[in-house]
Short mmCIF file of N, CA and C in Angstrom, two decimals:
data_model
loop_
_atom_site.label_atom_id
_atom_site.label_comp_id
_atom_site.label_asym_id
_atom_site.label_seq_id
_atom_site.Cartn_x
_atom_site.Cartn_y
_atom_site.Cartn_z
N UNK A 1 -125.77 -194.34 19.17
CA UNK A 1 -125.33 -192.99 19.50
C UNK A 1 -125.73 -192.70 20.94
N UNK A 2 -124.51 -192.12 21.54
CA UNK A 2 -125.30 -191.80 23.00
C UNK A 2 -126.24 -190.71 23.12
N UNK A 3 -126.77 -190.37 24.08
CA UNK A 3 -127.72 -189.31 24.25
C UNK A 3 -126.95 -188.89 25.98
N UNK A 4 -126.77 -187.09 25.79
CA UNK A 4 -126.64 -186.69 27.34
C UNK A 4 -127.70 -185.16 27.01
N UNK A 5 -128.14 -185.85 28.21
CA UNK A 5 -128.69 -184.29 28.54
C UNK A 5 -128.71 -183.39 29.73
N UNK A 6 -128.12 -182.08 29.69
CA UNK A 6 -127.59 -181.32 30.51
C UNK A 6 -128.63 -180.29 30.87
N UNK A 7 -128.81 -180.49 32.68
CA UNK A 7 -130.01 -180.00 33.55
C UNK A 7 -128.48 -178.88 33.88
N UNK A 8 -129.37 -177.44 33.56
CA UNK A 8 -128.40 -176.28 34.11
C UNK A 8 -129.60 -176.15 34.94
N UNK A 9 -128.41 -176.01 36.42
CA UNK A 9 -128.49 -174.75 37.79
C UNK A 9 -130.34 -175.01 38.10
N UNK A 10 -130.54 -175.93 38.12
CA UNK A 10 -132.03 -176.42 38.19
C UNK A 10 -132.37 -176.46 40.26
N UNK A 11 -131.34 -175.06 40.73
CA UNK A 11 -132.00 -175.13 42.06
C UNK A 11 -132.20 -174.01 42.76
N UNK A 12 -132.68 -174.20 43.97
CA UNK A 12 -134.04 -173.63 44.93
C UNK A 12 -133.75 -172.06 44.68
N UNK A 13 -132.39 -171.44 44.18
CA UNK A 13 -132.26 -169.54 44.23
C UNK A 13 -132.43 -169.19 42.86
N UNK A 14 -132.61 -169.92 41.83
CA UNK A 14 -133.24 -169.95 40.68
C UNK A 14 -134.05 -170.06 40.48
N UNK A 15 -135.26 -171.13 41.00
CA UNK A 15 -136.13 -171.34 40.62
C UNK A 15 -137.38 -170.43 41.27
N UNK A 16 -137.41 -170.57 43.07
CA UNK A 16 -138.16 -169.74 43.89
C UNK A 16 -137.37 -169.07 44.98
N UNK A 17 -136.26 -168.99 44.93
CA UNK A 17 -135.53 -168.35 45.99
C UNK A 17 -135.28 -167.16 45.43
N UNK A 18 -133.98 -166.51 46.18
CA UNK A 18 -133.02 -165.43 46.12
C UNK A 18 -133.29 -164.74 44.65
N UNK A 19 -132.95 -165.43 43.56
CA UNK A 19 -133.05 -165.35 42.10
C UNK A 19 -134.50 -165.72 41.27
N UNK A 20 -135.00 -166.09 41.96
CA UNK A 20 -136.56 -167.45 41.38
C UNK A 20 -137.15 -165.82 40.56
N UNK A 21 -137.80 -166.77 39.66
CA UNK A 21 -138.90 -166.02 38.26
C UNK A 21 -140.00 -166.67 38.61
N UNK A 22 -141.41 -166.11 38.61
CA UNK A 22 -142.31 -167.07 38.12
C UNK A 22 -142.03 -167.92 36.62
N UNK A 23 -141.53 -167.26 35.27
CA UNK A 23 -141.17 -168.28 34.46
C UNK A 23 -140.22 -169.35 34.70
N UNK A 24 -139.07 -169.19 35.55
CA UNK A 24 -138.41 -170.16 36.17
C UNK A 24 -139.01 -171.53 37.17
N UNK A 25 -140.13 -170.73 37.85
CA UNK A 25 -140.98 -172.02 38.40
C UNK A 25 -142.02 -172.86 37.39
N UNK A 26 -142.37 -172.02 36.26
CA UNK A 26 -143.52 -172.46 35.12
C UNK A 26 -142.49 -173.55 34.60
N UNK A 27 -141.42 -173.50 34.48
CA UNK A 27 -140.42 -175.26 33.37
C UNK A 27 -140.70 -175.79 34.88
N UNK A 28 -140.53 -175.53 36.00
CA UNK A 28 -140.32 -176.92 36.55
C UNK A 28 -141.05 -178.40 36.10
N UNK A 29 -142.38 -178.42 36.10
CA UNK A 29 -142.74 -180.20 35.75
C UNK A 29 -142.12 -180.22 34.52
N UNK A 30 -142.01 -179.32 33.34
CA UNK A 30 -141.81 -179.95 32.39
C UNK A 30 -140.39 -180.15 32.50
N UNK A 31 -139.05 -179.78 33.04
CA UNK A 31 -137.81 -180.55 33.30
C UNK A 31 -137.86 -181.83 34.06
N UNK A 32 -138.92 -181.65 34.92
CA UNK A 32 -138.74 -183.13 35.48
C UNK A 32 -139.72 -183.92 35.10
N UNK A 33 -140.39 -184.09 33.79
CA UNK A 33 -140.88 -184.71 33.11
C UNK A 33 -139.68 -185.46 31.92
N UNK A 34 -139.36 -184.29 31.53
CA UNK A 34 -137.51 -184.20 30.78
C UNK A 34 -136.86 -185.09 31.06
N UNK A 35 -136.81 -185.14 32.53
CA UNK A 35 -135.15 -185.81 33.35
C UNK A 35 -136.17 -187.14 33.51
N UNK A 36 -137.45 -187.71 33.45
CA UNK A 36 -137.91 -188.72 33.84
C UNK A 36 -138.06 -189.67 32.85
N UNK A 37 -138.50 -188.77 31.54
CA UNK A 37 -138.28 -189.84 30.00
C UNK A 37 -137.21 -190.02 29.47
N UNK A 38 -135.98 -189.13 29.72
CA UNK A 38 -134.80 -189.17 29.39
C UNK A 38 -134.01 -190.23 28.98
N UNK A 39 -133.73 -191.21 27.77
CA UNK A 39 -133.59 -192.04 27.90
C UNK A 39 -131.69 -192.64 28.34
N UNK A 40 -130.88 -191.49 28.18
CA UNK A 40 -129.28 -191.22 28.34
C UNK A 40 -128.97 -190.98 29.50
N UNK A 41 -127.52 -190.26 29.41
CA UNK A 41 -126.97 -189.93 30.50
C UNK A 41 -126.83 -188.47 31.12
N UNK A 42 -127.33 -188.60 32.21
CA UNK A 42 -127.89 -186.94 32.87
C UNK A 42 -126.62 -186.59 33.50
N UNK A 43 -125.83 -185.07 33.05
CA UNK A 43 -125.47 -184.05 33.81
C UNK A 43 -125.96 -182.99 34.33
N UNK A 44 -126.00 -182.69 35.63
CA UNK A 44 -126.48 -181.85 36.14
C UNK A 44 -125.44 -180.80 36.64
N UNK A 45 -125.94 -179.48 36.66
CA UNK A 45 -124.84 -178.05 36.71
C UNK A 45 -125.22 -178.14 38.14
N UNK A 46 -124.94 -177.58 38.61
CA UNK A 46 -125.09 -176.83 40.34
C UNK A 46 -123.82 -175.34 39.96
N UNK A 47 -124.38 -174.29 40.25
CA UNK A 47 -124.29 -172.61 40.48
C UNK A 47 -123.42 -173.59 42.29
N UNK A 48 -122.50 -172.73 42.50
CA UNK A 48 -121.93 -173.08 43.44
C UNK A 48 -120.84 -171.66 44.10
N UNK A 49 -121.09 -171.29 44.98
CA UNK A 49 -120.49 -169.91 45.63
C UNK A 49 -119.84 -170.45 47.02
N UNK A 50 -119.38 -169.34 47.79
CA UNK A 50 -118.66 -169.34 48.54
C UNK A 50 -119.15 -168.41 49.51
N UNK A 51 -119.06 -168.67 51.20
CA UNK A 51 -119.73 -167.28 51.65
C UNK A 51 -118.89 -165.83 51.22
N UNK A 52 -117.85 -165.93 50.76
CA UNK A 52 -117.35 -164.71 50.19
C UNK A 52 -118.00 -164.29 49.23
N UNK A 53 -119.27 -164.71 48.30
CA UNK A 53 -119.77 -164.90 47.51
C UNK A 53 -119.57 -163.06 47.02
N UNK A 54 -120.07 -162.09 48.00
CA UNK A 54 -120.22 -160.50 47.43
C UNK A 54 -118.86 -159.90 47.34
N UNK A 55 -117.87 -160.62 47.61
CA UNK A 55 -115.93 -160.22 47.03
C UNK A 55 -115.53 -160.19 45.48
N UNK A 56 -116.89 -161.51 45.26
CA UNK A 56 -116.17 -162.15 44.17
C UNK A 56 -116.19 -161.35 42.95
N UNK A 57 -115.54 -161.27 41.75
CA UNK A 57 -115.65 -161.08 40.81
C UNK A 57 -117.34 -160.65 40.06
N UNK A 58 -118.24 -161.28 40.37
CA UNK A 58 -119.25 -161.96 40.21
C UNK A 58 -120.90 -161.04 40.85
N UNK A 59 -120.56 -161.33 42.57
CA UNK A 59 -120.65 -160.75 43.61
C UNK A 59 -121.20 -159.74 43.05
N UNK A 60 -119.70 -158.97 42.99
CA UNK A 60 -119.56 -156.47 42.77
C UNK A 60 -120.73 -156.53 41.68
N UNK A 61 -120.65 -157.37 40.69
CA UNK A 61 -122.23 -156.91 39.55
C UNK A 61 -123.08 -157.58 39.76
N UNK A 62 -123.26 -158.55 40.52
CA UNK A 62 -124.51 -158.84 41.25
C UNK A 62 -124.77 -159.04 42.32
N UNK A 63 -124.57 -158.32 43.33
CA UNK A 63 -124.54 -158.27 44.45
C UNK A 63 -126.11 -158.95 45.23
N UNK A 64 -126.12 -159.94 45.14
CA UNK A 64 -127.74 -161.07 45.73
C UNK A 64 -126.62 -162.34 46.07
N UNK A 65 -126.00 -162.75 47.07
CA UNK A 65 -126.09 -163.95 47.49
C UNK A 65 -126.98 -165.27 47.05
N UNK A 66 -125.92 -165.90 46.11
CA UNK A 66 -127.49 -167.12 45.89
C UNK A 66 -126.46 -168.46 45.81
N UNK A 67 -127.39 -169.54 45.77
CA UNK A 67 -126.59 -170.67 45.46
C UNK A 67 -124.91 -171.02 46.27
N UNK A 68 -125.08 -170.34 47.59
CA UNK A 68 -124.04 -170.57 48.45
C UNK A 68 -124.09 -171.71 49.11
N UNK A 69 -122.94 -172.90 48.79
CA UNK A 69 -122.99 -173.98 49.37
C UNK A 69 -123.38 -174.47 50.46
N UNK A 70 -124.25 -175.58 50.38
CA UNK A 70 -124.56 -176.14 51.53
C UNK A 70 -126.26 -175.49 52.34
N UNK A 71 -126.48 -174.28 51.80
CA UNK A 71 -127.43 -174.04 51.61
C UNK A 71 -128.90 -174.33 51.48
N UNK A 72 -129.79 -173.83 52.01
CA UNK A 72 -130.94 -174.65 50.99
C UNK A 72 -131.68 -174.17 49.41
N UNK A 73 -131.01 -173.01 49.42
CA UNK A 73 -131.03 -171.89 48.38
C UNK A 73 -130.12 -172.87 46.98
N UNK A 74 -128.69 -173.05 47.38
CA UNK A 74 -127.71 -174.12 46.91
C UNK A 74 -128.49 -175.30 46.43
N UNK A 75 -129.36 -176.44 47.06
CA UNK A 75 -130.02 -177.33 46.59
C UNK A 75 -131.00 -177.37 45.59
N UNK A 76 -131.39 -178.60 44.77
CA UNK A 76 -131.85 -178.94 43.81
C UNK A 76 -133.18 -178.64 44.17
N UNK A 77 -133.81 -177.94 43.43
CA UNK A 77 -135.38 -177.79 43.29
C UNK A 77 -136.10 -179.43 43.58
N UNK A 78 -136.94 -179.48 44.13
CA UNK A 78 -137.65 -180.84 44.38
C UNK A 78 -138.09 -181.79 43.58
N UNK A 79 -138.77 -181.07 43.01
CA UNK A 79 -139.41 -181.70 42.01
C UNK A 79 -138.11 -182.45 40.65
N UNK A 80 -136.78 -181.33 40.87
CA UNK A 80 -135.93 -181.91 39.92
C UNK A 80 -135.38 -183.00 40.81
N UNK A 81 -134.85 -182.71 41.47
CA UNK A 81 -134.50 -183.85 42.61
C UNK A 81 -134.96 -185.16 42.87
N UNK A 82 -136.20 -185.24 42.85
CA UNK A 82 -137.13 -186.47 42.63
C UNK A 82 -136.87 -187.19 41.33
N UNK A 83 -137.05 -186.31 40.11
CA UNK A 83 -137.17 -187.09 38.80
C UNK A 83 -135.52 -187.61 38.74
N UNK A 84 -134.60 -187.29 38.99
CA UNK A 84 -133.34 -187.55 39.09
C UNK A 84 -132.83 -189.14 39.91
N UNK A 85 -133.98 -189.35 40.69
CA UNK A 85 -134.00 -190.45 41.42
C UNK A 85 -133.90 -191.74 40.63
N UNK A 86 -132.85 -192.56 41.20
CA UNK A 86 -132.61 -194.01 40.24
C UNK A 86 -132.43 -193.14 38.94
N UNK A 87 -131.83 -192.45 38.26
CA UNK A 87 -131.18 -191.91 36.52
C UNK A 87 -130.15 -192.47 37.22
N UNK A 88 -129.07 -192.12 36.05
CA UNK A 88 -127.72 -192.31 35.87
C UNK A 88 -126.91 -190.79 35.65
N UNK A 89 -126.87 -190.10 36.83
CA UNK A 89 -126.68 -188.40 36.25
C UNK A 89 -125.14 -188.50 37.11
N UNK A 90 -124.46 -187.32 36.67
CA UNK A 90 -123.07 -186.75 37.37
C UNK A 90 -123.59 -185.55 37.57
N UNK A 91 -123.58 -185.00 38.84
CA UNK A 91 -123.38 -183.55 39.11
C UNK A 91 -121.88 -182.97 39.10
N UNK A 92 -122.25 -181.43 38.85
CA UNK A 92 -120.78 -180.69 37.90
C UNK A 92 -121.08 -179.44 39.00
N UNK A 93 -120.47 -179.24 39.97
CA UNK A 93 -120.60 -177.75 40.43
C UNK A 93 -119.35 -176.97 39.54
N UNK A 94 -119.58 -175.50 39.73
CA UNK A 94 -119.39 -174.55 38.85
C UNK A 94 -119.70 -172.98 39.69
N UNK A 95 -118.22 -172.53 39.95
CA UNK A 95 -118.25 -171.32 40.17
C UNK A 95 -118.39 -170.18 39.29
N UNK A 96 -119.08 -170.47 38.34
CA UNK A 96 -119.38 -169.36 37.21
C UNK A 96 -120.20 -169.75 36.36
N UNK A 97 -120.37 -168.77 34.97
CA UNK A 97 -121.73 -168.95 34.36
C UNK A 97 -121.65 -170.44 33.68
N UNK A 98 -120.68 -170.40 33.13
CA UNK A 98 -120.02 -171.54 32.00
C UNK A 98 -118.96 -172.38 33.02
N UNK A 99 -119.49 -174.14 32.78
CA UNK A 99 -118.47 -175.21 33.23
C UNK A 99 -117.28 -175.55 32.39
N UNK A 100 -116.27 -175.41 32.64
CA UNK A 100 -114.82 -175.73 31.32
C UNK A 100 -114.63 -177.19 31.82
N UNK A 101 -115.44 -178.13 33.46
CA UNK A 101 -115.39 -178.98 33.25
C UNK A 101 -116.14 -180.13 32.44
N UNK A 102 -117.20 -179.33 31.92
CA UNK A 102 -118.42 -180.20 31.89
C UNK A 102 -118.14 -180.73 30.83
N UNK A 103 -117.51 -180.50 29.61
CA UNK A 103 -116.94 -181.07 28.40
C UNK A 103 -115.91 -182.10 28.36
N UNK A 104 -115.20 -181.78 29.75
CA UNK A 104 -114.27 -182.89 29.56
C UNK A 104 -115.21 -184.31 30.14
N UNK A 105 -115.74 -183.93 31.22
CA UNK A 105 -116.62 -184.86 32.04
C UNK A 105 -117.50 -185.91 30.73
N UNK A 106 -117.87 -185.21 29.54
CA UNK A 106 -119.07 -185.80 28.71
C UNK A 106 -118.52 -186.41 27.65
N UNK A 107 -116.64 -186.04 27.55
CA UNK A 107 -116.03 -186.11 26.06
C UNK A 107 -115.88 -187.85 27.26
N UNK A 108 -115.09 -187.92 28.80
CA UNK A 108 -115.21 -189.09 29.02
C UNK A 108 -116.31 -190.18 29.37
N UNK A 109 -117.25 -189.49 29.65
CA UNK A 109 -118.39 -190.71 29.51
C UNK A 109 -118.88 -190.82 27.60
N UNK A 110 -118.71 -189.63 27.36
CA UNK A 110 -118.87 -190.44 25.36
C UNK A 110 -117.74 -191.74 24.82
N UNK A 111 -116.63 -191.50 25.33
CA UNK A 111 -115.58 -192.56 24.80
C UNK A 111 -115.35 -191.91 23.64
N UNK A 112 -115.37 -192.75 22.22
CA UNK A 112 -115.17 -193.29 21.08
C UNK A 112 -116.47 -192.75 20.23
N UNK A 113 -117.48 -193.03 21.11
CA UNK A 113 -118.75 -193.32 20.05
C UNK A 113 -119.72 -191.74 20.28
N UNK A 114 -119.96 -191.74 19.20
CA UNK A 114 -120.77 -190.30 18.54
C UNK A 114 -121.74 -189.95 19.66
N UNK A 115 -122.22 -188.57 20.00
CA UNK A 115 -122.91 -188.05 20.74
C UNK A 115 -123.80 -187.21 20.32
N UNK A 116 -125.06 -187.14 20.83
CA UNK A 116 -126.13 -186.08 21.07
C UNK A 116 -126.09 -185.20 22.29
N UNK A 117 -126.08 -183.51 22.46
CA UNK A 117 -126.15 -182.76 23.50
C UNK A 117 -127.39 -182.27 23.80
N UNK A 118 -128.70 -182.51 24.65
CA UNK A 118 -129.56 -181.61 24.64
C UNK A 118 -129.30 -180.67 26.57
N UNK A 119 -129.73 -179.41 26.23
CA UNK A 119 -129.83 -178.31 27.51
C UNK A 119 -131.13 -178.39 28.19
N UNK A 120 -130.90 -178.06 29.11
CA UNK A 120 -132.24 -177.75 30.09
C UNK A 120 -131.97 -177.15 31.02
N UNK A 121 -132.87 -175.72 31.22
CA UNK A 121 -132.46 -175.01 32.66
C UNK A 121 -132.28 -174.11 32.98
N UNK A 122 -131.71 -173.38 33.87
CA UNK A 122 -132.10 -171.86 34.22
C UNK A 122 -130.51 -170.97 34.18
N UNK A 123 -130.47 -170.03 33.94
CA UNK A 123 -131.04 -169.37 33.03
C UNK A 123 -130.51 -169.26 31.91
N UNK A 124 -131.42 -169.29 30.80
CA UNK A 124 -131.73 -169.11 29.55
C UNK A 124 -130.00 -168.08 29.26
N UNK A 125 -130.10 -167.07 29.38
CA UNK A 125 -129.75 -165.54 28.99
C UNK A 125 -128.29 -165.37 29.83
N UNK A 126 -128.20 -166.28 30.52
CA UNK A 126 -126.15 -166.74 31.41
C UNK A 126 -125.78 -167.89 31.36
N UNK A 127 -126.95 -168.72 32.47
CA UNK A 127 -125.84 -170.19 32.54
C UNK A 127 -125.69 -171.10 31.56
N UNK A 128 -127.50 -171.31 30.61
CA UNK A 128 -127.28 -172.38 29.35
C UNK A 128 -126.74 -171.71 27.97
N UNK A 129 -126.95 -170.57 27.74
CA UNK A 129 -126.07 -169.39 26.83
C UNK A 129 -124.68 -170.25 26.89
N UNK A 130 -124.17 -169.75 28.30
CA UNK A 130 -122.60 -169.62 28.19
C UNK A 130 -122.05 -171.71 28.20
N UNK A 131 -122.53 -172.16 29.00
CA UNK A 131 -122.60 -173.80 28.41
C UNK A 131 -122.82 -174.17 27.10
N UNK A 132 -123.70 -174.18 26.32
CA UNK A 132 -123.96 -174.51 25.20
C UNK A 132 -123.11 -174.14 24.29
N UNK A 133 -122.50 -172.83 24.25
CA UNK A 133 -121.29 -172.29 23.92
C UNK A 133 -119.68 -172.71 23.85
N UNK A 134 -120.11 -173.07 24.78
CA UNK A 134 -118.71 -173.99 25.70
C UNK A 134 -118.55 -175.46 24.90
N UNK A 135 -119.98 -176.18 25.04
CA UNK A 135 -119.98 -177.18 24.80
C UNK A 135 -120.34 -177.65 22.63
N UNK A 136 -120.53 -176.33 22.58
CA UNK A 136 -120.51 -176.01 20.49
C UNK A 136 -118.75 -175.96 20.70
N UNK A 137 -117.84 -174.91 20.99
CA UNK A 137 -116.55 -175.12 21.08
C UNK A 137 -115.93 -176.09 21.12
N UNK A 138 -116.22 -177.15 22.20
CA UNK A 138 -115.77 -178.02 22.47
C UNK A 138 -115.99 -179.56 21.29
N UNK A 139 -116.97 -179.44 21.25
CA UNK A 139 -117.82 -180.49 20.29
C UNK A 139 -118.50 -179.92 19.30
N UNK A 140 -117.59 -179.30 18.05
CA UNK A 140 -118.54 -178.31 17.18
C UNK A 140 -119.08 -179.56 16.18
N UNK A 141 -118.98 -180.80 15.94
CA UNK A 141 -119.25 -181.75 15.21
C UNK A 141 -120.67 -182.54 15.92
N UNK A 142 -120.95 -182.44 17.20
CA UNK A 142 -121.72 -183.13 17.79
C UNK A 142 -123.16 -182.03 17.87
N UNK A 143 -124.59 -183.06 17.39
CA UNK A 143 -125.44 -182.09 17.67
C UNK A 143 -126.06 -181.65 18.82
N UNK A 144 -126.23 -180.17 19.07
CA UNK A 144 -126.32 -179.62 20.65
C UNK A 144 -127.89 -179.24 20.21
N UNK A 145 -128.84 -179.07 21.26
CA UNK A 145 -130.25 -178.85 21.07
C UNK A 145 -130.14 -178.17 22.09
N UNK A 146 -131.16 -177.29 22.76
CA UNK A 146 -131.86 -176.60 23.72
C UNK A 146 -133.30 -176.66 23.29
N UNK A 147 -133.72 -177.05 24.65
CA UNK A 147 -135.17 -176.65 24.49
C UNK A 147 -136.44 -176.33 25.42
N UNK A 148 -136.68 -174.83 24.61
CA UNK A 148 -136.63 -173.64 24.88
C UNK A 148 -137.87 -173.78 25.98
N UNK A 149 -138.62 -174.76 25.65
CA UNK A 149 -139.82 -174.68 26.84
C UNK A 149 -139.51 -175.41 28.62
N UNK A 150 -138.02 -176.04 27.98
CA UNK A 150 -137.61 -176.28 29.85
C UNK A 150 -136.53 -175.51 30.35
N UNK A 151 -136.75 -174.02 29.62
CA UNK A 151 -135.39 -173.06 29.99
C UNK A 151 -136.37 -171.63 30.43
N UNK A 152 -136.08 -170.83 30.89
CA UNK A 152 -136.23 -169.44 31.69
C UNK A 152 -135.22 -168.45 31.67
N UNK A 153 -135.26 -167.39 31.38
CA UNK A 153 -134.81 -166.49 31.07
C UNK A 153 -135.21 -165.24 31.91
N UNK A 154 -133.82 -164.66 32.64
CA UNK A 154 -134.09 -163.65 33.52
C UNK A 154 -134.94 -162.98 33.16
N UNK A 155 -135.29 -162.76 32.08
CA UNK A 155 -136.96 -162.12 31.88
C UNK A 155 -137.32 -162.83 30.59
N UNK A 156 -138.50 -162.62 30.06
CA UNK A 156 -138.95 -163.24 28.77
C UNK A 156 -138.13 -162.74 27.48
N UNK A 157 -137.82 -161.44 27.41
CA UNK A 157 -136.70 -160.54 26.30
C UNK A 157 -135.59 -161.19 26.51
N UNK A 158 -134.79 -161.42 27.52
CA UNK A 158 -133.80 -161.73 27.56
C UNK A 158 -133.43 -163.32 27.01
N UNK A 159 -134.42 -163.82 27.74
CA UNK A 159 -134.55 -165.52 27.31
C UNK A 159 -134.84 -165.88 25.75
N UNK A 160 -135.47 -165.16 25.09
CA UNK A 160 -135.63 -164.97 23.83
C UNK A 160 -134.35 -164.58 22.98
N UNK A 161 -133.70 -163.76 23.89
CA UNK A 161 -132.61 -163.32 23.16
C UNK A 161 -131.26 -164.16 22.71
N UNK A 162 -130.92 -164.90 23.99
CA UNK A 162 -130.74 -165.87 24.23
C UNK A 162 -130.52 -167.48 23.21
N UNK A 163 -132.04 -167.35 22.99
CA UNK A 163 -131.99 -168.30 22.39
C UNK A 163 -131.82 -168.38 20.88
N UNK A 164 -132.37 -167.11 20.01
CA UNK A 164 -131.40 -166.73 19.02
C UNK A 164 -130.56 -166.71 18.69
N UNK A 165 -129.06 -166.19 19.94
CA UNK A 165 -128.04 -166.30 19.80
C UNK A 165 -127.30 -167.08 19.55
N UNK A 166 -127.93 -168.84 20.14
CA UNK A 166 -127.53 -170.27 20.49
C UNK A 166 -128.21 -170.38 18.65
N UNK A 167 -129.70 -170.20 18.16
CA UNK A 167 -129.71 -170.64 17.30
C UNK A 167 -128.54 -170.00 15.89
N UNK A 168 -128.37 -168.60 16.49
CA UNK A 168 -127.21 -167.96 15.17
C UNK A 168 -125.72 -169.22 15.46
N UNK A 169 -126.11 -169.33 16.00
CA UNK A 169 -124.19 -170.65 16.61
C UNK A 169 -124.71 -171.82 16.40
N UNK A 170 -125.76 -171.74 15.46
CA UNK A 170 -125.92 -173.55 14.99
C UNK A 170 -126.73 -174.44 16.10
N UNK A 171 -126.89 -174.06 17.18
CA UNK A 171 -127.64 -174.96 18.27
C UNK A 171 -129.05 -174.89 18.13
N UNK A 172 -129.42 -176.06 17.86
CA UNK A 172 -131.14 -176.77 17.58
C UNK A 172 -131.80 -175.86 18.73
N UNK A 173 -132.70 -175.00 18.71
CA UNK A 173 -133.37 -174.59 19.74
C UNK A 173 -135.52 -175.50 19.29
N UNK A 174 -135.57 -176.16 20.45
CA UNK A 174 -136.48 -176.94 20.12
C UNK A 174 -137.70 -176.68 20.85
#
C-alpha cells in the first residue's frame, strides 16, 4: 500500500511571518521530524498569491498580504525545507484554501494500487480543513489521517474545532 503524506502551507507567513502563531512555530520540529521518518511520498501545499493579492476575492476578508510569490514570506519554513532534502516530494501551489489539484496529482502517483492519506500543517481551521475535505471527496474509500500535534490552528478554539469537524467526516485525527 502506498503511503502519501501531505505538508500544508508549511511556510515563513504562517509559521513566523505576516500570519505566524506561536502554536504554528511550536509543530515546527515535530513536522520536520514527520517529513524526515516519513517513509512515502511527500506533497507539499505552498499558499501562493499574487501582488494583487488585497483585490482578490480573498484579500477584501483578509486584508494581510502573505505568501506572495517569490517572497521570503512565500518560502518554506527552514527547518521544513531541510527535512524535505533528498525525500521524494511534489510541490502543489494553490491560490486558495483547498487544492482541486492535489487529488488529481496523488490519484496519479497512486496508479492502481491502494492508498494511505496522512495531513500536516498550517492551518488547522482553513487550509488542512478544506484539503482533507477535498481529498475525503475525492478518495472517500482511502484512509485520510491528520495529525493533530503537527497542525496549528489560527487559535487553539479554532484548531480544535477543526479537527472535530475532519473527525465528524470520518478522518483519523491522530
Amino acid at each position: 500500500m502506498k503511503q502519501f503524506l501531505i505538508v500544508v502551507d508549511m511556510q515563513k507567513d504562517f509559521v513566523d511571518g505576516a500570519l505566524g502563531t506561536p502554536e504554528a512555530v511550536a509543530i515546527v520540529p515535530r513536522v520536520a521530524e514527520k517529513i524526515r521518518q516519513f517513509p512515502g511520498e511527500i506533497f507539499v501545499t505552498m499558499d501562493t498569491h499574487g501582488s494583487d493579492y488585497l483585490e482578490s476575492s480573498e484579500g477584501k476578508k483578509l486584508p494581510v498580504p502573505h505568501c506572495i510569490r517569490e517572497t521570503a514570506g512565500w518560502q518554506l519554513n527552514g527547518l521544513v525545507a531541510q527535512a524535505l532534502e533528498g525525500k521524494n516530494y511534489t510541490l502543489v501551489e494553490k491560490p486558495t484554501f483547498g487544492s482541486v489539484e492535489l487529488p488529481r496529482r496523488i490519484a496519479r502517483a497512486a496508479g492502481e494500487e491502494p492508498f494511505t492519506l496522512e495531513l500536516i500543517g498550517l492551518c488547522t481551521d482553513i487550509c488542512v480543513v478544506s484539503n482533507a475535505l477535498l481529498l475525503k471527496a475525492s478518495f472517500p474509500e482511502a484512509p485520510i489521517s491528520v495529525d493533530a500535534s503537527c497542525c496549528a490552528g489560527v487559535s487553539p478554539k479554532t484548531h480544535q474545532a477543526a479537527l472535530d469537524t475532519m473527525a465528524c467526516c470520518q478522518i483519523d485525527i491522530l
